[in-house]
Short mmCIF file of C-alpha atoms in Angstrom, two decimals:
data_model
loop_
_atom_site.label_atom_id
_atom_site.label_comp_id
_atom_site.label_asym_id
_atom_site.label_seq_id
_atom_site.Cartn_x
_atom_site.Cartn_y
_atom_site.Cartn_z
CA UNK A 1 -32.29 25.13 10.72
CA UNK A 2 -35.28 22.97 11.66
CA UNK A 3 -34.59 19.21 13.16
CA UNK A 4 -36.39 17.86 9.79
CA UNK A 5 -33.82 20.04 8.00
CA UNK A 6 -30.58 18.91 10.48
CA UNK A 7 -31.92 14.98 9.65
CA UNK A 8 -31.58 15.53 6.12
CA UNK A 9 -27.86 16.71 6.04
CA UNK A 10 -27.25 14.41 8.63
CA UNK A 11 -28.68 11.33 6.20
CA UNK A 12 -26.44 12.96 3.27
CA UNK A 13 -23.39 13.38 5.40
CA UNK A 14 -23.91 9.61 6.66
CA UNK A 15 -23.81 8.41 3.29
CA UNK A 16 -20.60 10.68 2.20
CA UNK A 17 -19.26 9.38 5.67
CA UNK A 18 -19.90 5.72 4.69
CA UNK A 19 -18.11 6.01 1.35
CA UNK A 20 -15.66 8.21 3.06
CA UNK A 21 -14.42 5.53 5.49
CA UNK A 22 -14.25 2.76 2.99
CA UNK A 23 -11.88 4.86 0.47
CA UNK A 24 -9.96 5.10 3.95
CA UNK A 25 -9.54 1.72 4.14
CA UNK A 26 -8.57 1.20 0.65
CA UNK A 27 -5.43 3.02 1.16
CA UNK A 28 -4.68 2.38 4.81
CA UNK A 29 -6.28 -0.41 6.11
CA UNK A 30 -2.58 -1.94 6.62
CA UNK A 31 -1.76 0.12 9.78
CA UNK A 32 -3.33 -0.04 12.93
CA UNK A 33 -3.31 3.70 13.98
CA UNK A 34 -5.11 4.29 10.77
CA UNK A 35 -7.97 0.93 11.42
CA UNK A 36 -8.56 2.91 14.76
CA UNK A 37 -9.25 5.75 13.05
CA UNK A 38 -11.50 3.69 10.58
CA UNK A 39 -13.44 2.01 13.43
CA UNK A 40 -13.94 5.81 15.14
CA UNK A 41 -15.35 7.04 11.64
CA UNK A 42 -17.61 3.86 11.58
CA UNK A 43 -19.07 4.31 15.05
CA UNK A 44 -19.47 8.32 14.19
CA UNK A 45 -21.45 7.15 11.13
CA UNK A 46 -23.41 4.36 12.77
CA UNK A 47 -24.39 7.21 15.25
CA UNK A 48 -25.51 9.86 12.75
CA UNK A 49 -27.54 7.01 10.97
CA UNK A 50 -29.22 6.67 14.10
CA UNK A 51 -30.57 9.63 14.64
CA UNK A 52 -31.26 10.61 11.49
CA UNK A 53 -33.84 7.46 11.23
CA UNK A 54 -34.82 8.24 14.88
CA UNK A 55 -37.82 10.99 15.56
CA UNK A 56 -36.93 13.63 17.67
CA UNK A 57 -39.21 16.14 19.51
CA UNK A 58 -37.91 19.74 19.10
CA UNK A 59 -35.62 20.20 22.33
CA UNK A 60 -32.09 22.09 22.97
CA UNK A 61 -30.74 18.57 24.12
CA UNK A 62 -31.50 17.37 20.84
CA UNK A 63 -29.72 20.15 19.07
CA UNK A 64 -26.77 19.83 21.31
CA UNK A 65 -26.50 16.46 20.41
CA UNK A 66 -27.33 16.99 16.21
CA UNK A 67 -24.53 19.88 16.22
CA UNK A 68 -21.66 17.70 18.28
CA UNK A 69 -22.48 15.07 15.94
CA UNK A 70 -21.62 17.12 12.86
CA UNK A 71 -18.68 18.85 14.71
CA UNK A 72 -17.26 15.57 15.02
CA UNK A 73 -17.78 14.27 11.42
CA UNK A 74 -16.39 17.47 10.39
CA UNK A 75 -13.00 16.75 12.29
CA UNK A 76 -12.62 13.60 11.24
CA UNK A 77 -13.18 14.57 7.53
CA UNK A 78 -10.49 17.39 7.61
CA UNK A 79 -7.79 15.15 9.72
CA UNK A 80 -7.91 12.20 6.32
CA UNK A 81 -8.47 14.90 4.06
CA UNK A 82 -4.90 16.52 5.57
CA UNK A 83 -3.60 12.75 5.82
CA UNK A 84 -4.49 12.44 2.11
CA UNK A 85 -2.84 16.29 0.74
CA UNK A 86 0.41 14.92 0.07
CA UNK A 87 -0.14 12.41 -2.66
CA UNK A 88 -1.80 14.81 -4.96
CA UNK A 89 1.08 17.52 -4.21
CA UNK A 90 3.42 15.10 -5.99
CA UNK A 91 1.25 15.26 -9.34
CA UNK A 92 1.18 18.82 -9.00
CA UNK A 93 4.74 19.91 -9.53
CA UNK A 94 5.64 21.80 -12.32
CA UNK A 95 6.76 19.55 -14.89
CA UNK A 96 10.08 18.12 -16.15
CA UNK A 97 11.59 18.83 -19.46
CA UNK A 98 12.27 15.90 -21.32
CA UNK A 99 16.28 16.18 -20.67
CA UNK A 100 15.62 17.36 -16.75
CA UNK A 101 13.60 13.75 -16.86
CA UNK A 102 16.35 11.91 -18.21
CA UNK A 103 18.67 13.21 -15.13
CA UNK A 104 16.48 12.27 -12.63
CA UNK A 105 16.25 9.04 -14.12
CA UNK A 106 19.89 8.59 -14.12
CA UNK A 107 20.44 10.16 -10.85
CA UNK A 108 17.27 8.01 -9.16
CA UNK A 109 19.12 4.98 -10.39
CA UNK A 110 22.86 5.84 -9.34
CA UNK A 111 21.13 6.00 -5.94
CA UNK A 112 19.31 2.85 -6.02
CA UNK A 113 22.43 0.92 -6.89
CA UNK A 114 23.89 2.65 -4.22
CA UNK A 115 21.60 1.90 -1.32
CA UNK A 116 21.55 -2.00 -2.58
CA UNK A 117 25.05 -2.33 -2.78
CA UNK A 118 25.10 -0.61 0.88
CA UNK A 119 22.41 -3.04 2.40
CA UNK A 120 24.12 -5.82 0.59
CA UNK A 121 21.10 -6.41 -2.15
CA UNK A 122 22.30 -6.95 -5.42
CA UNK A 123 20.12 -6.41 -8.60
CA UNK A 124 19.87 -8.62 -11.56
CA UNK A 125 19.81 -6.90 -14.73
CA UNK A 126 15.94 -7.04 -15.16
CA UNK A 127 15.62 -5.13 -12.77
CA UNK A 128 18.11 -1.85 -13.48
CA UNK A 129 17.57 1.37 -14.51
CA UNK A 130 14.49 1.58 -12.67
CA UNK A 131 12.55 -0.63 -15.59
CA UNK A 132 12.83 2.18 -18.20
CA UNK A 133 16.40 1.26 -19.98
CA UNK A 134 15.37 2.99 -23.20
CA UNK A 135 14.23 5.67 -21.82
CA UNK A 136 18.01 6.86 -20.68
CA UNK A 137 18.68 7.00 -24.55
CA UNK A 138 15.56 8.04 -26.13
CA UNK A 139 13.79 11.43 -25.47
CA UNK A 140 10.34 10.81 -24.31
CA UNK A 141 7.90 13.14 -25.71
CA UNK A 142 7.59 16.37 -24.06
CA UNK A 143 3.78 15.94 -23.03
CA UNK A 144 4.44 11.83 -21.66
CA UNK A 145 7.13 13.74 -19.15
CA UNK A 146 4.42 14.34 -16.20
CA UNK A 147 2.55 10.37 -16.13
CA UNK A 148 6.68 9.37 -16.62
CA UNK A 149 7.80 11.55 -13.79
CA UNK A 150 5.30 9.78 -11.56
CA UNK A 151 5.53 6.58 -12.93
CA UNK A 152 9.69 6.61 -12.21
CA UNK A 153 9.18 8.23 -8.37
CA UNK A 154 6.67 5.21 -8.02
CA UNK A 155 8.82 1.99 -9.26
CA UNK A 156 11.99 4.10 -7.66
CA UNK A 157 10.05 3.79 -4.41
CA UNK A 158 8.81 0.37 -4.69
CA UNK A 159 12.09 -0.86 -4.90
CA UNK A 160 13.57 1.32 -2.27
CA UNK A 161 10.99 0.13 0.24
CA UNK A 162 11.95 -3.62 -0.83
CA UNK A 163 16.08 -2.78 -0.01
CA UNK A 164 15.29 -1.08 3.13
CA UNK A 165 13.09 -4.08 4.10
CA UNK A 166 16.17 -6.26 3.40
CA UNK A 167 15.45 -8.12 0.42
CA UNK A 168 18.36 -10.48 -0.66
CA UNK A 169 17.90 -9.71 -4.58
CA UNK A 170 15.75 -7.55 -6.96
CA UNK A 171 15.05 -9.87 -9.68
CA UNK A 172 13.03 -7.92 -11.85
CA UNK A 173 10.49 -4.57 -12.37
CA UNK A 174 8.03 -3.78 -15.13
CA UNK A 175 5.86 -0.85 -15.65
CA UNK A 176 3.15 -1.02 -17.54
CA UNK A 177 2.58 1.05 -20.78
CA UNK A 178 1.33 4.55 -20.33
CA UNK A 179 -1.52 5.66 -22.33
CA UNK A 180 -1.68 9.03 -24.16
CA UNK A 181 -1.75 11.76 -21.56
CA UNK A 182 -5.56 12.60 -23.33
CA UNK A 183 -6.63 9.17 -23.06
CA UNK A 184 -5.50 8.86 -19.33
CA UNK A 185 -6.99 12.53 -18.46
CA UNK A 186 -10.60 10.99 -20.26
CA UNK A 187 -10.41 7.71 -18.30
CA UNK A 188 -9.99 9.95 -14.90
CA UNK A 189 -12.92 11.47 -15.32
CA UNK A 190 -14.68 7.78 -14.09
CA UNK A 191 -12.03 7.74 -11.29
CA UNK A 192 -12.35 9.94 -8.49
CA UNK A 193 -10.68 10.08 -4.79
CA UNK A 194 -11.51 12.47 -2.10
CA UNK A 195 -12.40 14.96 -4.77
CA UNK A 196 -9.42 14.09 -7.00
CA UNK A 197 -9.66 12.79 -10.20
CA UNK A 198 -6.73 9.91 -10.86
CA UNK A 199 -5.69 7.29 -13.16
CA UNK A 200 -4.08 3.93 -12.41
CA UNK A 201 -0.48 3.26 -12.97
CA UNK A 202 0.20 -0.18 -12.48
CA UNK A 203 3.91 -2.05 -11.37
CA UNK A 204 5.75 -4.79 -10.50
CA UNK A 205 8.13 -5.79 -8.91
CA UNK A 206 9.70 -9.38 -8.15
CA UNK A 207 12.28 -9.95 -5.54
CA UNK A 208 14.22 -12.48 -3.18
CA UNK A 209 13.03 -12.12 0.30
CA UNK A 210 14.28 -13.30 3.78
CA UNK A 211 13.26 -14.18 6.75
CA UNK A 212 10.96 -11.19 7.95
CA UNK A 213 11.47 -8.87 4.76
CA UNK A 214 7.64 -9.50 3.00
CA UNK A 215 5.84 -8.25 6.06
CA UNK A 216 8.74 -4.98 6.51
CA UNK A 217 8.16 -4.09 2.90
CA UNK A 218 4.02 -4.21 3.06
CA UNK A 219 4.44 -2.01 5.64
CA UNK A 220 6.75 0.59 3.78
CA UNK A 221 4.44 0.47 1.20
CA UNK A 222 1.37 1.21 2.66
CA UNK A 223 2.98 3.63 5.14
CA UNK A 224 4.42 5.57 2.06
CA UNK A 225 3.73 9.28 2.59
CA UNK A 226 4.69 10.29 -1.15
CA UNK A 227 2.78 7.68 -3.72
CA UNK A 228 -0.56 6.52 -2.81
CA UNK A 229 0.49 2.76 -3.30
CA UNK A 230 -2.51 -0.14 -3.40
CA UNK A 231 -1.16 -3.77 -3.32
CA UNK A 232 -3.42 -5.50 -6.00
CA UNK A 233 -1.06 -9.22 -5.95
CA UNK A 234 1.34 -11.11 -4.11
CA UNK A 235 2.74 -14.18 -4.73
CA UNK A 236 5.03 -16.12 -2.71
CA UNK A 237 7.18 -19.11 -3.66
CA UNK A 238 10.25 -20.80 -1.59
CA UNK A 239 12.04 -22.80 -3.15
CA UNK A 240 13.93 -24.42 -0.29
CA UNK A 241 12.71 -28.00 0.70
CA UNK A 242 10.73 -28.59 4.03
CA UNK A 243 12.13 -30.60 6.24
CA UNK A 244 10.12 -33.81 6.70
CA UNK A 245 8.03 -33.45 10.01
CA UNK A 246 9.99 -36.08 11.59
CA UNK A 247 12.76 -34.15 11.64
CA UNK A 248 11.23 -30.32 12.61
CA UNK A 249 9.67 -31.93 15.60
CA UNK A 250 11.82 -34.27 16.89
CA UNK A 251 10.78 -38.47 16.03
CA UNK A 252 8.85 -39.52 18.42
CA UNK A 253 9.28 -43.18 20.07
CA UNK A 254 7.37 -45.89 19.67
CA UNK A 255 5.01 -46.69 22.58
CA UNK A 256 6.28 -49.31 24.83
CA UNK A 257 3.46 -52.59 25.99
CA UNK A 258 2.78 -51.43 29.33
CA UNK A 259 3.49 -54.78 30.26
CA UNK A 260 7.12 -54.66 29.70
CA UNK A 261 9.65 -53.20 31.23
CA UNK A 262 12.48 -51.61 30.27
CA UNK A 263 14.75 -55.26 31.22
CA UNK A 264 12.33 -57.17 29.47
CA UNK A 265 12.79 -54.80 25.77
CA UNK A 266 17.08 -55.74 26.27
CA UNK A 267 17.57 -54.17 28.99
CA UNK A 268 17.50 -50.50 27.22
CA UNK A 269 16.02 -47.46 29.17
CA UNK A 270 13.39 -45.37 27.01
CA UNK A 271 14.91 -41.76 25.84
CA UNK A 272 12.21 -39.10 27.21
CA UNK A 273 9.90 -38.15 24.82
CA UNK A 274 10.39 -34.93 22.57
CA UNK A 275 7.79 -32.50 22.47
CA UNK A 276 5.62 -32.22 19.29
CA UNK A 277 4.25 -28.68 20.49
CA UNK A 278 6.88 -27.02 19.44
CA UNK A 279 5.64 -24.20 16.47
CA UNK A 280 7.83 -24.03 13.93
CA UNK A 281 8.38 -20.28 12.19
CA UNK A 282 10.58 -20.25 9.39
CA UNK A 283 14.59 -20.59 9.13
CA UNK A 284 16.43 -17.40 9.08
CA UNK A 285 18.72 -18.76 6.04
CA UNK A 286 15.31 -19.82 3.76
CA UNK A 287 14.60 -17.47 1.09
CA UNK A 288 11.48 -17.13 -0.90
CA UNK A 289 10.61 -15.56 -4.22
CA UNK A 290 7.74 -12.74 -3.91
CA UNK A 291 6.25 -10.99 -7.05
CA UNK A 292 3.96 -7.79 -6.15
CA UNK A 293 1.57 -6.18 -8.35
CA UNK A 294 0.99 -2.80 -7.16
CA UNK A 295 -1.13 0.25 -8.73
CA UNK A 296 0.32 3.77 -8.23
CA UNK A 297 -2.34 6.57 -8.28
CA UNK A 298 -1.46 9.20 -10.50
CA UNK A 299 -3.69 12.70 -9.39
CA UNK A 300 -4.76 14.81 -12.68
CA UNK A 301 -2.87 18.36 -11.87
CA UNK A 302 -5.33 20.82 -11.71
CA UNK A 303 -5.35 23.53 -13.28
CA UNK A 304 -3.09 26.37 -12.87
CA UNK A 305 -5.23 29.57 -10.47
CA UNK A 306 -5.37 32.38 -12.86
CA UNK A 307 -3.33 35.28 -11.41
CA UNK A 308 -5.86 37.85 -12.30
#
């Protein structure tokens, strides 16, 4: 391959690169090993960029240097593409009957209620049976079983992460309607991830959080290794009453004329000073309301391989 020819791909791969990395930090811009990674691709791309703008006399150095390059972009590519296999593996499971969906339901709940109970998190009724009460006594329709199958492992997880993150209370899920599986499968085809088509299921959940418990559950849901989770809302509301600054810091007292003495004010010595440096960061008892809006992506199965 000539260098004009090796400049070319580069360009192209640059670009794929570029679009590469930011999909990357859609999904897991939350963790640092993962921005590190991000920052690597970056400077890999920046690189490539360079020398494919740059002119370059024919040499063996150069080549050296063009065929690292792509060596490199190659590795990274294949180590997100294997970081990204699993959440399209979940979509591609054979499908549920109706009734087999039903018992997962029921079972997926029984051990919700009993991980809660164990971490001492109760759950208000608005928030059982994973959000999908009627479907424990209707039959869904036999070809709604896949996009429901999904949907339930992703509100089942969402609320898992929030009880292992030590929420107090889950007050409430919601899951929004599902569309026709056709109508989904049509809107995919606009929608497209590291060569995977997908459509957007979107949640919520609303819960009562300690001290430390938002930033825990963030984590476990961007660190999820099952459902490709993005984090499209939070709100945040506590209820509990600051304490007037007086208080949190410590009054201060009034300065004294330096003119007078302590005899002269009655005779009272002056208590030493309390510090107003002192950073204030949150009371272990204080609880706060959080409501999440998250989107789920759901992967289009692929067609079964013929066997021929």
């Amino acid at each position: 391959m000539s260098i004009s020819e090796n400049k070319r791909v580069l360009g192209i791969s640059a670009g794929f690169l570029a679009a590469f990395a930011g999909l990357g930090y859609i999904g897991f811009s939350q963790h640092s090993a993962c921005e590190t990674a991000t920052k690597e691709l970056t400077d890999i791309a920046d690189n490539i960029s360079s020398m494919a703008d740059a002119e370059f006399a024919p040499s063996r150095n150069v080549q050296k240097e063009l065929t690292a390059a792509n060596k490199a972009l190659a590795a990274q590519k294949d180590a997100m593409k294997a970081q990204f296999a699993p959440y399209p593996a979940l979509c591609d499971t054979k499908p549920l009957s109706s009734p087999e969906f039903q018992a997962k339901l029921r079972r997926m709940n029984e051990e919700l209620l009993a991980a809660a109970k164990a971490a001492g998190c109760d759950i208000a009724a608005p928030a059982r049976d994973m959000g999908m009460s009627t479907l424990l006594r209707d039959t869904p329709q036999a070809d709604m079983v896949p996009l429901l199958t999904f949907q339930l492992e992703a509100i089942g997880g969402l609320e898992k992460h929030a009880v292992d993150a030590g929420a107090v209370r889950l007050d409430k899920v919601f899951c929004a309607p599902l569309p026709d599986p056709k109508e989904a499968a049509k809107a995919a085809k606009k929608l497209e991830l590291l060569g995977r088509r997908y459509y957007p299921v979107d949640l919520e959940l609303a819960f009562t959080a300690k001290h430390g418990t938002v930033l825990d559950a963030l984590n476990r849901i961007m660190n999820d290794k099952k459902i490709f989770y993005i984090v499209t809302g939070l709100a945040i509301k506590n209820d509990t009453p600051l304490q007037p600054m007086d208080d949190a810091l410590g009054k201060q007292q009034e300065a004294m004329p330096t003119t007078q003495g302590a005899e002269a004010a009655g005779a009272e010595a002056a208590a030493p000073p309390v510090p107003v440096a002192k950073q204030i960061a949150g009371l272990d008892k204080e609880q706060a309301r959080v409501h999440l809006t998250v989107r789920a992506l759901y992967f289009i199965p692929e067609p079964a391989k013929s066997t021929k």
